[in-house]
Structures are given as C-alpha cells and as structure tokens.
Amino acid sequence: MIISPKVRGFICTTAHPEGCAKHVADQIAVVKSRGPIANGPKKVLVIGSSTGYGLSSRIAAAFGSDAATIGVFFERPGEESRPATAGWYNSAAFEKEAAAAGLYARSFNGDAFSDAMKAEVIAAIKADLGQVDCVVYSLASPRRTDPKTGEVYSSVLKPIGQSYSAKNLNTNTGVVNEVSIEPAQGDDIPQTVAVMGGEDWMFWMDALLEAGVLAEGVQTVAYSYIGPEVTWPIYKQGTIGKAKEDLERVQRELDAKLAPLKGKAWVSVNKALVTQASSAIPVVPLYISLLYKVMKDEGTHEDTIEQMDRLFRDRMYNGNPQPDEAGRIRVDDWEMAPAVQSLVGERWKEVNTENLGELGDFAGYQSSFLRLFGFGLEGVDYAADTNPAIGVPSIK
Ligand code: NAD
C-alpha cells in the first residue's frame, strides 16, 4: 500500500515502515559517528523503548557500547490494509540493525504497568542475559491500570489552583492563539501521579531486585522535564509536575535500595523536544518552535539521539554526572542556558501568527513531528508500494 501522513490534531494516525527504518538508521549513524562510549552499559532494559527518548536510549546503548538490549513498549502491529504505529516499525528496524551488527535484541509488546509483563521480561533476562546493568524507564502514557486493584488511572495536563491562559500554537494551522486551561479538580492530581509518577518504576525495580537480575553497579534512570517559567503553570507546577516530583521521591528510595549492589538511580532532566508525548501538551509546541530556532542558530540544537548519547557518554558512564542541587542529571543544560532562555523569552512576548515563521522554527517543528512517523526522510520513496504488515523479528 502507499502510505501518506494522516494528521488528526496532535497525532498522526499513519506511519511509514521504510521512513521509520530510515529514522532509526539516521539515529544509529549519529551515535556511531561519535565513536564507542567507553565503559558504557552492556546489558540494558529499556521500558518504553519504541519511540522518543526511550528509543534513542536503546540506540545509544546498543550502537554506542555494543549493549544487548531488551525493549518493552505498547504498539499496534500493522495489517495488510492498515499501517502499524510508528513505534512498531521503529522496533522492527532497530532489531534488524542490531542483528546485522551482531547485537542481542529482544522486544516485548504489551502493558509495561502489568505484573505479567514484568514477570515475562524477568524470565527473558534470566534465560538470555542473566542480569542487566542498566534500566531505562521512559514510559509516557495517558492511562495506567493498577496491577493490584485493576483501577484505571487517567493523567491530565492541568494547572493547579487557578486557571492558566497563555499563548498557544495550533500545530495544524500555524495559528498562534490563546489557550485557557481550567485548574485540576477532584482527584486529578493523584490520578496523574499514579500514571506518570514513580510507583511503576519502583514496582519494576523491586521485581528486578527480588529476582536477582540486577548486576552489581547497576544504574537506572527515568526522565523528567523542568523548562522555563512560561510553561511552569502547565508543566512544573501543574499536575504533570506533581508526577515528576513523585519520580524524584522514588529515585531517592531506589538509591537506598540499590546501595548494597553499589547501584545508582537517576532522574535525568531532558530537553523539550517534539515527541508523541510532548506534542499533546498545550503551550509546549509554541515554546519548542521558538527554542528550536534559537538553538539551531547558535549551533546547540540536539534531538533525542544527541541527548541520550550525551547522557550515557558524558554523564552516566564517564564518572562525571554533574548532578544539580537536587541530585538530578541535567542534559537540559543547553536549553536552560541564560542566553537561550532570554532570547526565547523576548520572542515569546512578540510572537504571533504573522511573525512565527521569522521568530520561530515552525517548519522545523512540523518536519520533526512528521519524522516521528517516518515521513519526510531523505532517500525514502513515498510513492512506492510498501508492506505495512512487517513483523518485529523477536515477537512471534
Ligand atoms: P513517547 O511518547 O515518544 O514514548 C513513550 C513510550 O512509552 C513508547 O515506547 C510507548 O510504546 C511506551 N508506552 C506507553 N504506554 C505503555 C504501556 N502501558 N506499556 C508499555 N509501553 C508503553 O514519549 P517521550 O517524550 O519519549 O517520553 C518519555 C519520557 O521522557 C517521559 O517520562 C517524558 O515525560 C520524558 N521527557 C520528555 C520530554 C519531551 O520533550 N518529549 C522532555 C523531557 C522528559
């Protein structure tokens, strides 16, 4: 079938297999061009490994330090007449490239929040790898089913205490308008914390620890975001910010639990980038458009792969993690540099529909968004017939 993009609001309901494969190959090339990551991880479990930061973590570990990887994700396979989700094609491409490079790679498609998935993955670690020395936790989900009670929690992106109005970008039309978001009510906060907070990370680490499949010196990392003050009401001080605070609570608890293994838990604060998760957050796409322009102009722009390569290469595995006052790794350092933030801040005040093309990088935002789904990649023949029903080799 011929597959073209079908964008509905902030998601694209189609994905292109060859385009996603090219996106994965491009990321591998970035890591390889930087040479091997000395002392990098060797046996890595990535929870949320099919798109965004998790996919790039898997690629950086495999192609930067020859790591065997196990990936967990929730994606829809393709059918004869219906494309798969992008993460399915990314994972198929990743496994193919890993096999060609002689690297072990196994993937699990299903609900990472469930006890059954944890048990399946632990059995695979025992059978194939013995232990893992790195666990990346990179889930982003709107919902989570509690494995003990069966209750379904839903996360919301809302301010706390008062409503919030700010400039916003309609990413379909390029119109800069104003958005007003009502504050969290009822149990919005605990629901969001239950989905995007640290409880499930803790459940994973407890299960892995109990099964004896964590190697001495194991490191685990989960991802967070802080960003500039203009986004704080909806992010840092909003419902999602409460969930990220909970992640930090769990990081401290995990640090203590891993101490007997000489292990370490981290929260890494990453840069704002276009991913399937971030495009759903109000206000953030406008901020990202302005940020991309400033960082591209000054030569410091990074995508998820450059971020994750830098996290492993320069922070987690070179003995110089440079934690901040709260013990977090900050690979958002270039985003948060005062010169970058002051320019973005000035342009934030001035930006409107007419000058967005000049002050921001909306074209860059749009092309990054489409690339997430395998569209707009160089060298891919989008007019050619393609098979949407390809498999992920390790998933039978
Ligand atoms: P993403 O949407 O690209 O990736 C989410 C991953 O989670 C996918 O692999 C998906 O398959 C998997 N997943 C979702 N629900 C699942 C389930 N029930 N079971 C198994 N797998 C499931 O998102 P992302 O932007 O890469 O976000 C990853 C983490 O990085 C999040 O914690 C996010 O807050 C954080 N982060 C993102 C940004 C950003 O700008 N995108 C910045 C800083 C931090």
XYZ file of C-alpha atoms and ligand atoms in Angstrom:
440
model
C 0.000 0.000 0.000
C 1.012 3.638 -0.453
C 1.153 5.279 2.974
C 0.895 9.017 3.495
C 0.578 11.076 6.669
C -2.890 11.493 8.216
C -2.611 14.091 10.948
C -5.510 14.360 13.416
C -4.913 17.075 15.992
C -1.630 16.260 17.685
C -1.273 12.704 16.392
C -0.561 11.152 13.047
C -2.654 8.023 12.575
C -0.389 6.503 9.920
C 3.295 5.595 9.901
C 5.705 4.583 7.153
C 7.827 1.424 7.617
C 10.768 2.441 5.413
C 10.627 6.009 6.732
C 10.732 4.807 10.347
C 13.619 2.489 9.425
C 15.480 5.459 7.949
C 14.781 7.486 11.113
C 16.291 4.677 13.188
C 19.272 4.334 10.785
C 19.915 8.085 10.999
C 19.983 7.876 14.795
C 22.386 4.928 14.699
C 24.657 6.931 12.384
C 24.758 9.823 14.883
C 25.931 7.520 17.677
C 28.464 5.689 15.509
C 29.937 8.954 14.248
C 30.868 9.779 17.832
C 32.791 6.530 18.370
C 32.380 3.971 21.148
C 31.104 5.009 24.594
C 33.927 3.947 26.892
C 32.686 1.935 29.914
C 29.114 2.131 28.629
C 26.332 -0.260 29.689
C 26.405 -3.827 28.329
C 23.013 -5.336 29.183
C 20.200 -2.847 29.114
C 16.473 -2.996 29.772
C 14.547 -0.084 28.243
C 10.937 0.301 29.380
C 9.235 2.477 26.751
C 11.787 1.674 24.033
C 9.867 2.218 20.794
C 9.739 5.999 20.306
C 11.130 9.288 21.621
C 13.668 9.261 24.420
C 13.379 5.528 25.110
C 14.105 4.526 21.500
C 17.103 6.846 21.433
C 18.316 5.407 24.767
C 18.144 1.911 23.283
C 20.021 3.014 20.160
C 22.713 4.883 22.134
C 23.304 1.858 24.391
C 23.360 -0.689 21.556
C 25.362 1.222 18.986
C 27.473 3.270 21.407
C 28.580 0.483 23.713
C 27.554 -2.758 21.981
C 24.878 -3.393 24.597
C 22.446 -6.277 24.472
C 19.014 -4.685 24.842
C 15.563 -5.755 25.927
C 12.838 -3.303 24.952
C 9.288 -3.016 26.268
C 6.594 -0.977 24.518
C 2.907 -0.776 23.703
C 2.395 -0.541 19.946
C -0.060 -1.744 17.331
C 1.254 -4.105 14.621
C 0.293 -3.438 11.014
C -2.185 -5.355 8.891
C -2.424 -5.841 5.113
C -4.501 -2.693 4.761
C -3.563 -0.722 7.875
C -0.185 0.643 8.930
C 1.296 -0.169 12.319
C 2.109 2.555 14.825
C 5.492 4.200 14.363
C 6.971 2.513 17.433
C 6.274 -0.896 15.916
C 8.185 -0.033 12.742
C 10.965 1.616 14.766
C 11.359 -1.548 16.818
C 11.348 -3.778 13.719
C 14.068 -1.607 12.186
C 16.067 -1.460 15.403
C 16.110 -5.250 15.744
C 17.160 -5.695 12.118
C 20.053 -3.279 12.540
C 21.041 -4.853 15.858
C 21.082 -8.350 14.296
C 23.219 -7.078 11.399
C 25.659 -5.655 13.966
C 25.715 -8.940 15.917
C 23.908 -7.428 18.905
C 21.313 -9.221 21.039
C 17.917 -7.512 20.953
C 14.582 -8.777 22.190
C 11.318 -6.872 22.427
C 8.057 -7.203 24.331
C 4.830 -5.586 23.181
C 2.211 -5.123 25.888
C 1.341 -3.287 29.077
C 4.515 -2.426 30.997
C 2.381 -1.466 34.009
C 1.182 -5.047 34.455
C 2.711 -7.716 36.706
C 2.527 -10.202 33.806
C 4.848 -8.078 31.636
C 7.329 -7.711 34.475
C 7.369 -11.492 35.007
C 7.838 -12.153 31.273
C 10.737 -9.727 30.990
C 12.423 -11.094 34.108
C 12.177 -14.632 32.707
C 13.804 -13.416 29.475
C 16.632 -11.686 31.376
C 17.271 -14.866 33.371
C 17.219 -17.064 30.277
C 19.215 -14.852 27.916
C 21.333 -12.350 29.823
C 21.496 -13.460 33.455
C 21.393 -9.877 34.696
C 21.065 -6.322 33.401
C 23.407 -3.461 34.325
C 21.182 -0.576 33.212
C 17.421 0.028 33.376
C 15.933 2.967 31.477
C 12.393 3.956 32.439
C 10.866 6.060 29.642
C 7.120 5.490 29.631
C 4.702 8.226 28.631
C 1.079 7.201 28.791
C -2.301 8.811 29.329
C -3.529 5.854 31.420
C -2.347 3.131 33.758
C -4.152 0.093 35.085
C -3.198 -0.586 38.699
C -1.713 -4.107 38.728
C -3.016 -4.789 42.260
C -6.545 -3.366 42.154
C -7.376 -3.156 38.441
C -8.322 0.517 38.823
C -7.639 2.571 35.695
C -5.947 5.904 36.396
C -6.015 8.776 33.883
C -3.488 11.558 33.734
C -4.403 15.134 32.875
C -2.308 18.148 31.874
C -3.761 20.913 34.009
C -2.571 23.795 36.174
C -3.103 23.597 39.930
C -5.058 26.155 41.972
C -6.025 28.567 39.226
C -6.764 28.559 35.534
C -3.929 29.357 33.179
C -4.046 31.387 29.990
C -1.128 31.569 27.617
C -0.130 31.787 24.014
C -0.521 28.549 22.163
C 0.200 27.218 18.695
C -2.267 25.286 16.609
C 0.246 22.926 15.026
C -2.113 22.020 12.190
C -2.743 25.567 11.017
C 0.254 27.548 12.300
C -2.113 29.984 14.043
C -0.866 31.458 17.318
C -3.831 31.888 19.618
C -4.568 31.987 23.316
C -5.451 28.926 25.322
C -7.101 28.882 28.709
C -6.947 25.755 30.820
C -9.089 25.140 33.873
C -7.326 24.002 37.058
C -7.169 20.426 38.270
C -10.178 19.306 40.264
C -11.302 16.282 42.216
C -8.658 13.582 42.161
C -6.886 14.867 39.004
C -3.591 15.227 40.884
C -3.375 11.741 42.459
C -4.626 10.199 39.197
C -1.869 11.913 37.216
C 0.734 10.961 39.813
C -0.469 7.347 39.640
C 0.120 7.294 35.866
C 3.235 9.428 35.356
C 4.805 9.327 38.840
C 7.332 6.855 40.152
C 5.231 3.993 41.517
C 5.573 1.765 38.478
C 9.315 2.492 38.191
C 9.565 1.317 41.803
C 7.486 -1.798 41.035
C 9.822 -2.662 38.148
C 12.976 -2.170 40.202
C 11.565 -4.090 43.182
C 10.669 -7.013 40.926
C 14.066 -6.994 39.192
C 15.871 -6.746 42.524
C 13.865 -9.531 44.090
C 14.525 -11.788 41.093
C 18.272 -11.179 41.438
C 18.607 -9.919 37.873
C 20.274 -6.580 38.631
C 24.056 -6.641 38.239
C 26.435 -5.093 40.731
C 26.902 -1.410 39.862
C 23.522 -1.262 38.085
C 22.272 2.183 37.093
C 18.659 3.115 36.457
C 17.350 6.340 35.007
C 13.913 7.913 34.494
C 13.246 11.098 32.547
C 11.849 14.422 33.635
C 11.354 17.947 32.382
C 11.501 21.358 34.058
C 11.579 24.048 31.354
C 11.137 27.822 31.504
C 8.776 29.779 33.729
C 6.293 30.495 30.929
C 5.387 26.810 30.910
C 5.522 26.245 34.671
C 1.779 26.643 35.366
C 1.016 23.821 32.928
C 4.174 21.759 33.466
C 6.444 22.109 36.510
C 3.722 23.463 38.810
C 0.895 21.574 37.150
C -0.410 18.035 37.546
C 2.448 16.556 35.479
C 4.953 18.413 37.677
C 3.481 16.663 40.732
C 4.052 13.340 38.977
C 7.658 14.302 38.226
C 8.164 15.240 41.920
C 6.994 11.739 42.756
C 9.545 10.335 40.303
C 12.252 12.144 42.259
C 10.919 10.703 45.526
C 11.216 7.229 44.039
C 14.699 7.997 42.718
C 15.853 8.696 46.278
C 14.235 5.500 47.567
C 15.772 3.466 44.772
C 19.184 4.918 45.521
C 18.926 3.481 49.016
C 17.621 0.128 47.778
C 20.400 -0.203 45.207
C 23.193 0.801 47.593
C 24.012 -2.816 48.602
C 24.624 -3.502 44.888
C 26.698 -0.320 44.598
C 23.977 0.776 42.197
C 22.590 4.222 41.432
C 19.221 5.650 40.468
C 18.967 8.859 38.479
C 16.394 11.286 37.266
C 17.674 12.914 34.091
C 16.074 16.209 33.123
C 15.951 16.234 29.330
C 15.403 18.920 26.738
C 11.967 19.818 25.339
C 11.686 18.017 22.029
C 8.986 17.027 19.616
C 7.767 13.544 20.553
C 4.359 11.914 20.501
C 4.043 12.708 24.209
C 5.158 16.359 24.130
C 3.018 17.351 21.154
C -0.044 16.689 23.319
C 0.909 19.305 25.928
C -0.691 22.740 25.422
C 1.717 25.688 25.051
C 4.772 23.400 24.669
C 4.739 23.238 20.812
C 4.950 27.053 20.608
C 7.799 27.095 23.099
C 9.567 24.308 21.175
C 9.205 26.219 17.893
C 10.892 29.277 19.438
C 13.519 27.161 21.192
C 14.488 25.229 18.048
C 15.110 28.475 16.180
C 17.399 29.887 18.879
C 19.307 26.637 19.462
C 19.699 25.878 15.746
C 21.018 29.409 15.151
C 23.585 29.059 17.922
C 24.528 25.505 16.911
C 23.451 23.782 20.131
C 20.247 22.098 18.911
C 20.018 18.414 19.779
C 17.384 15.804 19.058
C 16.549 12.815 21.287
C 19.509 10.801 19.986
C 22.099 13.506 20.678
C 20.549 13.970 24.142
C 20.667 10.285 25.039
C 24.125 9.820 23.582
C 25.356 12.722 25.731
C 23.558 11.328 28.787
C 25.391 7.992 28.543
C 28.692 9.197 27.101
C 29.307 12.353 29.149
C 27.257 11.854 32.309
C 26.209 8.362 33.417
C 29.251 6.453 32.160
C 32.228 8.749 32.443
C 32.274 9.294 36.191
C 31.172 12.921 35.833
C 27.366 13.047 36.066
C 27.376 16.693 37.262
C 24.197 16.380 39.352
C 22.328 19.560 40.291
C 21.423 20.553 43.875
C 18.577 18.015 43.859
C 20.801 15.196 42.561
C 19.349 15.233 39.036
C 21.342 14.916 35.831
C 20.722 17.949 33.606
C 21.031 17.328 29.886
C 18.597 20.232 29.523
C 21.596 22.451 30.368
C 21.948 23.896 26.866
C 18.196 24.565 26.648
C 18.233 26.328 30.009
C 21.374 28.413 29.306
C 20.525 32.034 30.251
C 21.309 33.431 26.775
C 18.980 30.892 25.129
C 16.190 31.475 27.636
C 16.365 35.259 27.463
C 16.065 35.244 23.659
C 13.217 32.716 23.724
C 11.542 34.819 26.447
C 11.747 38.020 24.380
C 10.356 36.288 21.324
C 7.623 34.657 23.391
C 6.256 38.130 24.141
C 6.372 39.201 20.496
C 5.305 36.059 18.662
C 2.076 35.979 16.698
C 0.715 34.143 13.666
C 2.314 36.598 11.232
C 5.860 36.584 12.622
C 6.048 32.923 13.763
C 7.978 31.940 10.616
C 10.606 34.558 11.384
C 10.849 34.289 15.198
C 10.301 30.564 15.470
C 11.084 27.360 13.617
C 7.574 26.111 12.921
C 8.797 24.391 9.741
C 11.337 22.548 11.891
C 8.620 21.624 14.382
C 6.429 20.217 11.636
C 9.191 18.267 9.946
C 10.318 16.817 13.315
C 6.726 15.803 14.030
C 6.319 14.044 10.674
C 9.685 12.302 11.030
C 8.370 10.676 14.230
C 6.004 8.761 11.959
C 8.550 8.089 9.220
C 7.541 10.864 6.838
C 9.815 13.386 5.128
C 13.015 11.349 5.399
C 15.567 11.661 2.673
C 16.022 8.743 0.315
C 12.649 7.130 1.050
C 10.389 6.577 -1.977
C 6.987 7.529 -0.585
C 5.277 6.848 -3.920
C 6.368 3.199 -3.851
C 4.165 0.361 -2.714
C 5.124 -0.789 0.778
C 4.144 -3.709 3.027
C 2.518 -2.354 6.214
C 2.384 -5.791 7.895
C 6.072 -6.302 8.676
C 6.943 -8.024 11.949
C 9.295 -7.273 14.814
C 11.655 -10.262 14.486
C 11.764 -11.261 18.190
C 7.968 -11.023 18.631
C 6.264 -14.203 17.456
P 6.984 8.865 23.694
O 5.525 9.004 23.580
O 7.804 9.076 22.471
O 7.359 7.385 24.254
C 6.602 6.689 25.170
C 6.993 5.216 25.199
O 6.199 4.572 26.215
C 6.732 4.431 23.901
O 7.772 3.494 23.705
C 5.417 3.688 24.211
O 5.235 2.494 23.461
C 5.638 3.387 25.676
N 4.408 3.083 26.417
C 3.362 3.893 26.698
N 2.438 3.237 27.447
C 2.917 1.985 27.645
C 2.456 0.847 28.339
N 1.297 0.839 29.009
N 3.218 -0.274 28.301
C 4.384 -0.319 27.623
N 4.891 0.750 26.965
C 4.170 1.880 26.982
O 7.417 9.838 24.872
P 8.746 10.622 25.281
O 8.522 12.061 25.015
O 9.969 9.971 24.756
O 8.660 10.469 26.875
C 9.438 9.561 27.619
C 9.789 10.193 28.957
O 10.619 11.343 28.723
C 8.572 10.696 29.755
O 8.801 10.464 31.122
C 8.604 12.202 29.478
O 7.968 12.952 30.500
C 10.093 12.441 29.459
N 10.531 13.713 28.832
C 10.055 14.099 27.600
C 10.453 15.323 27.077
C 9.956 15.799 25.732
O 10.091 16.981 25.433
N 9.421 14.923 24.900
C 11.353 16.145 27.771
C 11.850 15.692 28.994
C 11.417 14.485 29.519
